[in-house]
Short mmCIF file of C-alpha atoms in Angstrom, two decimals:
data_model
loop_
_atom_site.label_atom_id
_atom_site.label_comp_id
_atom_site.label_asym_id
_atom_site.label_seq_id
_atom_site.Cartn_x
_atom_site.Cartn_y
_atom_site.Cartn_z
CA MET U 1 155.50 24.64 -75.34
CA GLY U 2 157.65 26.89 -73.66
CA ILE U 3 159.80 25.63 -70.93
CA ALA U 4 159.95 28.03 -67.35
CA THR U 5 163.52 27.38 -65.04
CA CYS U 6 163.73 27.11 -61.55
CA LEU U 7 166.77 28.26 -60.73
CA PRO U 8 168.28 28.79 -57.14
CA PRO U 9 167.53 31.41 -55.11
CA THR U 10 169.61 34.63 -55.63
CA MET U 11 169.12 36.48 -53.08
CA PRO U 12 167.80 36.37 -49.39
CA LEU U 13 163.99 35.73 -49.12
CA ASN U 14 162.73 38.23 -46.37
CA SER U 15 164.33 40.81 -49.55
CA PRO U 16 160.82 41.89 -50.92
CA LEU U 17 162.94 41.82 -54.60
CA ALA U 18 163.88 37.81 -53.44
CA VAL U 19 159.88 37.94 -53.27
CA ALA U 20 158.81 38.97 -56.36
CA ARG U 21 161.01 36.93 -57.90
CA LEU U 22 160.91 33.84 -55.85
CA ILE U 23 157.11 33.25 -57.01
CA VAL U 24 157.74 33.96 -61.07
CA ILE U 25 157.32 30.19 -62.30
CA ALA U 26 155.55 27.56 -62.40
CA LEU U 27 154.40 24.51 -60.71
CA LEU U 28 155.52 21.63 -61.76
CA LEU U 29 158.07 20.35 -64.59
CA ALA U 30 157.52 18.92 -68.20
CA ALA U 31 160.94 16.96 -68.00
CA SER U 32 162.42 17.16 -64.76
CA PRO U 33 162.14 18.91 -61.08
CA GLY U 34 163.38 21.86 -62.10
CA HIS U 35 161.35 22.56 -65.12
CA ALA U 36 157.87 24.65 -65.45
CA GLN U 37 155.22 24.42 -68.30
CA THR U 38 153.73 28.14 -70.04
CA ALA U 39 150.12 27.82 -71.84
CA GLY U 40 151.86 28.72 -75.04
CA LYS U 41 149.74 28.87 -77.46
CA ALA U 42 145.78 27.73 -77.18
CA ASP U 43 145.83 24.25 -79.64
CA ASP U 44 147.78 23.34 -76.78
CA GLN U 45 145.35 21.41 -74.94
CA ALA U 46 141.80 21.07 -75.49
CA ALA U 47 138.80 22.43 -73.48
CA THR U 48 135.42 21.84 -72.70
CA PRO U 49 132.48 23.90 -72.81
CA PRO U 50 132.10 26.12 -69.57
CA GLY U 51 129.53 24.04 -67.33
CA THR U 52 129.21 21.04 -68.57
CA PRO U 53 129.66 17.81 -65.66
CA ALA U 54 133.84 16.20 -66.42
CA ALA U 55 133.51 12.50 -66.55
CA LYS U 56 135.61 10.60 -64.29
CA PRO U 57 138.53 9.71 -66.20
CA LYS U 58 140.00 6.52 -67.21
CA PRO U 59 142.91 4.89 -64.58
CA THR U 60 146.31 5.63 -65.76
CA ARG U 61 149.65 4.86 -64.90
CA ASN U 62 151.72 7.37 -64.95
CA PRO U 63 155.53 5.36 -63.77
CA ALA U 64 157.85 8.40 -62.81
CA PHE U 65 154.29 8.82 -59.64
CA TYR U 66 155.95 5.94 -57.64
CA ASN U 67 159.03 7.32 -57.49
CA ALA U 68 160.50 10.11 -54.44
CA GLU U 69 163.24 11.65 -53.22
CA LEU U 70 163.88 12.69 -49.74
CA THR U 71 166.99 14.28 -47.99
CA LEU U 72 168.19 12.15 -45.65
CA SER U 73 170.01 12.91 -42.08
CA SER U 74 173.44 10.04 -42.30
CA GLN U 75 172.45 6.67 -44.54
CA ASN U 76 173.05 4.42 -42.18
CA ALA U 77 170.36 1.21 -42.42
CA ALA U 78 168.25 2.56 -40.04
CA GLU U 79 167.74 5.71 -41.30
CA ARG U 80 167.70 4.22 -45.35
CA ARG U 81 164.87 2.64 -44.13
CA GLY U 82 163.14 4.85 -42.64
CA ALA U 83 163.52 7.21 -44.77
CA THR U 84 162.35 4.41 -47.74
CA ILE U 85 159.42 4.28 -45.60
CA ARG U 86 158.75 8.25 -45.44
CA ALA U 87 159.24 7.94 -49.91
CA LEU U 88 156.10 5.13 -49.64
CA GLY U 89 153.50 8.06 -47.84
CA GLN U 90 154.98 10.46 -50.59
CA VAL U 91 154.48 8.75 -52.94
CA VAL U 92 151.13 7.29 -51.74
CA VAL U 93 149.61 10.68 -51.48
CA ARG U 94 150.31 11.50 -55.04
CA VAL U 95 148.65 8.47 -56.79
CA THR U 96 145.29 8.49 -54.79
CA GLY U 97 145.70 12.75 -54.52
CA ASN U 98 144.85 11.73 -50.50
CA PRO U 99 146.77 13.77 -47.87
CA GLN U 100 145.41 11.60 -45.38
CA ALA U 101 146.31 7.98 -47.21
CA ALA U 102 150.64 7.82 -46.26
CA VAL U 103 148.73 7.49 -42.16
CA ASN U 104 145.92 4.49 -43.52
CA ALA U 105 146.40 1.40 -41.18
CA VAL U 106 147.13 -0.63 -43.89
CA ILE U 107 149.52 1.12 -45.80
CA ARG U 108 151.64 2.08 -42.64
CA ARG U 109 151.77 -2.20 -42.14
CA ALA U 110 153.18 -2.24 -45.25
CA GLY U 111 156.21 -0.64 -43.80
CA SER U 112 157.38 -4.09 -42.61
CA SER U 113 158.29 -5.14 -45.60
CA ILE U 114 158.64 -2.25 -47.68
CA GLU U 115 161.82 -3.34 -49.53
CA ALA U 116 159.90 -5.72 -52.07
CA MET U 117 157.98 -3.22 -53.03
CA VAL U 118 161.54 -1.26 -54.04
CA LEU U 119 162.28 -1.89 -57.39
CA ASP U 120 165.70 0.74 -56.89
CA SER U 121 167.04 2.76 -54.21
CA LYS U 122 169.67 5.60 -55.14
CA VAL U 123 171.54 8.09 -52.98
CA ARG U 124 173.82 10.61 -54.10
CA GLN U 125 175.83 14.16 -52.31
CA ASP U 126 172.89 17.09 -53.97
CA SER U 127 173.40 21.03 -52.62
CA ASP U 128 171.00 23.54 -52.79
CA THR U 129 171.17 27.16 -52.45
CA VAL U 130 169.11 29.09 -49.36
CA ASN U 131 169.41 32.97 -49.40
CA GLY U 132 172.72 32.92 -51.47
CA VAL U 133 174.60 30.13 -49.68
CA PRO U 134 175.15 26.15 -50.95
CA VAL U 135 173.77 24.08 -48.67
CA TYR U 136 175.37 20.40 -49.06
CA LYS U 137 172.97 16.67 -48.36
CA THR U 138 171.93 13.47 -49.61
CA VAL U 139 169.17 12.24 -51.37
CA LEU U 140 167.87 9.38 -51.34
CA SER U 141 165.54 8.17 -54.41
CA VAL U 142 163.67 5.75 -54.19
CA SER U 143 161.73 3.93 -57.60
CA PHE U 144 159.03 1.69 -56.20
CA ASP U 145 156.70 -0.98 -57.91
CA PRO U 146 153.55 0.61 -59.60
CA ASP U 147 151.23 -3.56 -59.09
CA SER U 148 152.09 -3.27 -55.66
CA VAL U 149 151.65 -0.32 -54.95
CA ASP U 150 148.51 -0.37 -56.37
CA GLY U 151 147.09 -3.49 -54.80
CA LEU U 152 148.46 -1.67 -51.84
CA ILE U 153 145.85 1.18 -52.37
CA ALA U 154 143.36 -1.04 -53.73
CA ALA U 155 143.59 -2.90 -50.30
CA ALA U 156 143.73 -0.20 -48.06
CA GLY U 157 139.92 1.00 -49.68
CA LEU U 158 141.35 4.20 -51.31
CA LYS U 159 140.55 5.67 -54.07
CA PHE U 160 143.51 6.06 -57.67
CA TRP U 161 143.55 9.87 -58.96
CA THR U 162 144.62 9.00 -62.61
CA SER U 163 148.05 10.59 -63.64
CA THR U 164 145.53 12.26 -66.92
CA ARG U 165 145.06 15.04 -64.63
CA PRO U 166 144.64 19.02 -65.14
CA LYS U 167 146.84 21.24 -66.36
CA PRO U 168 144.66 24.21 -64.65
CA ILE U 169 146.00 28.30 -66.12
CA LEU U 170 147.95 29.84 -63.21
CA TRP U 171 146.66 33.28 -62.69
CA LEU U 172 149.02 34.93 -60.23
CA ALA U 173 149.49 38.01 -59.32
CA ILE U 174 151.82 39.09 -56.35
CA ASN U 175 151.63 42.74 -54.63
CA ASP U 176 155.39 42.92 -52.50
CA GLY U 177 154.38 46.84 -52.15
CA ARG U 178 154.95 48.04 -55.58
CA GLY U 179 151.64 47.00 -56.36
CA ALA U 180 150.54 43.85 -57.99
CA ARG U 181 151.78 42.18 -61.00
CA LEU U 182 151.04 39.64 -63.28
CA VAL U 183 152.82 36.30 -63.35
CA THR U 184 154.42 35.44 -67.10
CA GLY U 185 156.39 32.96 -68.64
CA GLN U 186 158.16 35.70 -69.57
CA GLN U 187 159.94 35.64 -66.87
CA THR U 188 162.38 32.86 -64.78
CA THR U 189 162.11 33.16 -61.59
CA VAL U 190 162.51 31.09 -58.91
CA VAL U 191 158.78 29.70 -56.60
CA LYS U 192 161.00 26.93 -56.24
CA PRO U 193 159.03 25.51 -53.31
CA LEU U 194 156.00 25.37 -55.31
CA ALA U 195 157.83 23.52 -58.08
CA THR U 196 158.71 21.44 -54.71
CA ARG U 197 155.36 20.64 -53.54
CA GLY U 198 154.15 20.25 -57.26
CA LEU U 199 155.88 16.95 -58.19
CA GLU U 200 155.28 15.70 -54.68
CA ARG U 201 151.31 15.99 -55.67
CA GLY U 202 151.83 15.20 -58.91
CA MET U 203 150.61 18.28 -60.63
CA ARG U 204 151.09 20.91 -63.37
CA PHE U 205 150.09 24.40 -64.08
CA LEU U 206 150.86 26.75 -67.03
CA LEU U 207 151.19 30.22 -67.21
CA PRO U 208 149.92 32.24 -68.92
CA ALA U 209 152.23 34.56 -71.74
CA GLY U 210 151.78 37.49 -70.54
CA ASN U 211 150.25 39.53 -72.88
CA ALA U 212 148.00 43.00 -73.03
CA ALA U 213 145.53 41.54 -72.89
CA GLU U 214 146.33 39.57 -69.49
CA GLN U 215 148.53 42.77 -67.76
CA ALA U 216 145.64 44.66 -67.91
CA ALA U 217 143.83 41.96 -65.85
CA VAL U 218 145.33 41.49 -62.77
CA ASN U 219 142.66 43.77 -60.41
CA SER U 220 140.52 41.21 -61.11
CA ILE U 221 143.10 38.26 -60.34
CA TRP U 222 143.24 39.95 -57.67
CA ALA U 223 139.78 40.29 -56.42
CA LEU U 224 139.83 36.23 -57.43
CA ASN U 225 137.78 37.05 -60.47
CA ALA U 226 137.27 34.10 -61.45
CA PRO U 227 134.48 34.23 -63.86
CA ALA U 228 136.64 37.25 -65.73
CA MET U 229 138.78 34.84 -65.47
CA GLN U 230 138.09 32.31 -67.88
CA VAL U 231 137.67 34.06 -70.60
CA LEU U 232 141.86 34.68 -70.64
CA THR U 233 142.06 30.75 -69.80
CA ASN U 234 139.65 29.84 -72.76
CA ARG U 235 141.91 31.34 -74.91
CA TYR U 236 144.68 28.00 -74.13
CA ARG U 237 141.65 25.93 -74.72
CA ASN U 238 141.97 24.86 -70.86
CA ASP U 239 138.78 24.44 -69.05
CA SER U 240 141.31 24.66 -65.54
CA GLN U 241 142.04 27.56 -64.23
CA LEU U 242 144.08 28.21 -60.72
CA ILE U 243 143.76 32.18 -59.02
CA GLY U 244 145.84 33.41 -56.77
CA LYS U 245 147.89 35.99 -55.08
CA VAL U 246 150.85 36.47 -52.67
CA TYR U 247 150.57 40.05 -50.24
CA ARG U 248 152.25 41.29 -46.82
CA GLN U 249 150.61 40.59 -43.52
CA PRO U 250 152.67 41.60 -41.11
CA PRO U 251 154.30 40.06 -39.21
CA GLY U 252 154.60 37.68 -42.98
CA TRP U 253 153.16 36.81 -45.99
CA ALA U 254 150.00 35.65 -47.44
CA ALA U 255 148.30 33.92 -50.14
CA ASP U 256 144.51 33.95 -51.30
CA TRP U 257 143.83 31.06 -53.66
CA VAL U 258 140.74 30.45 -55.64
CA LEU U 259 140.67 26.24 -58.07
CA THR U 260 137.58 26.14 -61.00
CA ARG U 261 137.43 23.60 -63.60
CA ASP U 262 134.59 23.61 -66.62
CA GLY U 263 133.26 26.93 -64.39
CA VAL U 264 132.93 25.15 -61.67
CA GLU U 265 134.53 26.75 -58.27
CA LEU U 266 136.19 23.15 -56.22
CA ALA U 267 137.67 24.90 -53.90
CA ARG U 268 139.26 28.45 -52.17
CA TRP U 269 141.90 28.92 -49.69
CA SER U 270 143.77 31.13 -48.23
CA PHE U 271 147.92 30.80 -46.34
CA SER U 272 150.28 33.06 -43.51
CA ASP U 273 152.82 32.58 -42.57
CA ALA U 274 156.26 34.15 -41.52
CA ASP U 275 158.25 32.10 -44.16
CA PRO U 276 157.51 33.36 -47.54
CA ARG U 277 158.38 29.73 -48.86
CA LYS U 278 155.06 28.29 -47.65
CA VAL U 279 153.35 30.66 -48.78
CA ILE U 280 154.02 30.38 -52.62
CA ALA U 281 152.77 27.35 -51.75
CA SER U 282 150.64 26.80 -50.27
CA GLY U 283 149.30 27.72 -53.90
CA VAL U 284 149.06 23.78 -54.99
CA ASP U 285 148.02 21.15 -51.39
CA GLU U 286 144.14 21.64 -51.38
CA GLY U 287 143.96 22.62 -55.17
CA ALA U 288 145.45 18.79 -55.86
CA ASN U 289 142.63 17.09 -53.23
CA ALA U 290 140.11 18.97 -55.15
CA ILE U 291 140.66 17.72 -57.98
CA ALA U 292 142.37 14.29 -56.69
CA LYS U 293 137.67 13.94 -54.66
CA ARG U 294 136.31 14.94 -57.75
CA ASP U 295 138.45 12.19 -60.94
CA ALA U 296 139.57 9.75 -58.35
CA VAL U 297 138.44 6.36 -58.54
CA SER U 298 138.45 2.92 -57.08
CA LEU U 299 140.59 0.97 -58.84
CA ASP U 300 139.41 -3.31 -60.18
CA THR U 301 141.99 -6.13 -58.47
CA GLY U 302 139.32 -8.23 -58.95
CA VAL U 303 136.90 -9.93 -55.74
CA SER U 304 138.41 -8.74 -51.67
CA GLY U 305 138.00 -11.09 -49.20
CA PRO U 306 139.06 -15.40 -48.21
CA GLN U 307 140.61 -17.22 -51.39
CA LEU U 308 142.34 -21.01 -51.46
CA VAL U 309 146.18 -20.31 -52.73
CA ASP U 310 148.28 -24.69 -53.02
CA ILE U 311 152.03 -24.26 -51.70
CA SER U 312 154.35 -26.41 -53.33
CA SER U 313 157.85 -26.80 -51.65
CA VAL U 314 156.99 -26.76 -48.84
CA ASN U 315 159.37 -29.41 -47.09
CA THR U 316 160.95 -28.36 -43.60
CA GLN U 317 158.94 -26.57 -41.11
CA SER U 318 162.10 -24.12 -41.67
CA ASP U 319 160.05 -23.66 -44.94
CA TYR U 320 156.29 -23.35 -43.44
CA LEU U 321 158.22 -20.80 -41.03
CA ARG U 322 159.26 -18.78 -43.80
CA LEU U 323 156.41 -19.71 -45.48
CA MET U 324 153.76 -17.89 -42.83
CA SER U 325 156.35 -14.75 -41.87
CA TYR U 326 156.52 -13.61 -45.31
CA LEU U 327 152.19 -13.73 -45.66
CA GLN U 328 152.05 -12.19 -42.62
CA THR U 329 154.22 -8.65 -43.73
CA LEU U 330 152.27 -7.90 -46.69
CA ALA U 331 149.83 -5.29 -45.97
CA VAL U 332 146.97 -6.88 -48.36
CA VAL U 333 146.86 -10.36 -46.32
CA ARG U 334 144.85 -10.08 -43.74
CA LYS U 335 144.39 -14.04 -41.94
CA VAL U 336 145.83 -17.15 -43.44
CA THR U 337 144.23 -20.55 -42.17
CA VAL U 338 145.97 -24.31 -42.83
CA VAL U 339 143.13 -25.55 -44.67
CA GLU U 340 145.38 -28.72 -45.77
CA ALA U 341 148.69 -30.09 -45.15
CA ARG U 342 150.56 -32.57 -47.21
CA PRO U 343 154.13 -33.83 -48.67
CA GLY U 344 155.88 -30.52 -49.88
CA GLN U 345 152.47 -28.91 -49.99
CA LEU U 346 150.46 -26.52 -48.11
CA ARG U 347 146.53 -25.18 -48.63
CA LEU U 348 145.74 -22.14 -47.13
CA GLN U 349 142.79 -19.96 -47.25
CA LEU U 350 144.53 -15.96 -47.52
CA ASP U 351 141.87 -13.68 -46.40
CA LEU U 352 143.01 -10.44 -48.73
CA GLY U 353 142.01 -6.72 -49.14
CA VAL U 354 142.28 -7.00 -52.90
CA GLY U 355 141.63 -9.78 -55.33
CA MET U 356 143.47 -12.45 -56.59
CA ARG U 357 144.39 -10.06 -60.07
CA GLY U 358 146.26 -7.49 -57.14
CA PHE U 359 147.70 -10.77 -54.83
CA LEU U 360 149.52 -11.94 -57.93
CA PRO U 361 151.58 -8.96 -58.87
CA MET U 362 152.74 -8.13 -55.27
CA VAL U 363 153.69 -11.16 -54.12
CA ALA U 364 155.54 -11.24 -58.17
CA THR U 365 158.04 -9.01 -56.52
CA GLY U 366 158.91 -9.85 -52.40
CA GLY U 367 161.08 -13.40 -54.48
CA VAL U 368 160.05 -15.45 -51.80
CA LEU U 369 156.12 -17.12 -53.63
CA VAL U 370 156.43 -18.05 -58.01
CA PRO U 371 152.85 -18.89 -58.75
CA ASP U 372 151.96 -21.59 -61.33
CA SER U 373 151.35 -21.02 -65.54
CA GLU U 374 148.23 -23.09 -64.81
CA PRO U 375 145.96 -22.75 -61.38
CA GLY U 376 144.92 -26.06 -59.55
CA ALA U 377 142.48 -28.62 -59.45
CA GLY U 378 139.20 -26.35 -58.90
CA GLY U 379 140.44 -23.02 -60.71
CA VAL U 380 142.50 -23.25 -57.67
CA THR U 381 145.56 -20.42 -57.69
CA ARG U 382 149.74 -22.18 -57.37
CA PHE U 383 152.61 -21.29 -55.74
CA SER U 384 156.14 -22.56 -55.70
CA LEU U 385 158.52 -21.25 -52.53
CA GLN U 386 161.65 -20.53 -53.66
#
């Protein structure tokens, strides 16, 4: 497939020509946040016959979905910690497809033990270009442990949006006052707001080649005529398409969108704003929400509820307090009850929001409890306090 590069804007966004150029490439990268894919040849993606109901895909992970980047206003510890918590919210929204996932009570509670979920955290200096002026910023990059995130999602009662996601053909026409024009893969103008939002939601859209037949279909795009455009989408062996038009609407800009899959309309929405960047980015969220609602599945982390565990190496009062404090920070632990106490060992009943299969990977990254290789009497899971 061809690659279209996301370049920074080189003229003010309030210029009609700048906005026309800003809306030319697709939503998300093939290899990095700076690239977006074009549709390429017709055999690049298999299609389902129109009208065939789509089966729920099996849960699969994309490690990149568990990474997030945020801009810091300062580098003090409180700012970095707050940004890390926000980064977790961004990852959870991307992995679940649920735009409200970050405000779930269980997800919010995880902020108290956010450090245990982080695999890597780096700060770098970066720059952007706004209206032709360079803007420098400090960026925090965070990588989260996928097992911990998935366990948290299951405990929160949220569904998992598999990384095997459709890549709709993006049929986008723009009218800056000089007539509607098709956005194609031959153009390398920027839609950075669209690409950035696509990255945040884990969506990738493909651009058409822009041949004569596609150029002639601009009126169908402007009419949001999905059946007419599906004929052209089928040539790319693709069952999904996003049709959109962007135009001036005083005092700003507006966009209308329709998303279809397998010949069925999944969502239709409109958006307007004085900021053309927001209008451009509006093609992402409602489409992502609709696809996730259709494809998201529940994760199998075992049977949740009360679980007996044996904890060894609890030798002092300080050990006991450290253990209890740690367990209380875990968002998947709803209640802790001491069942039995013996020298150096405790038997606890943990009321878990996930099964033991989901709990074990979460504590493995915390550095406090280490699971024993063999279960104890009666199959009770055993841990050692570090």
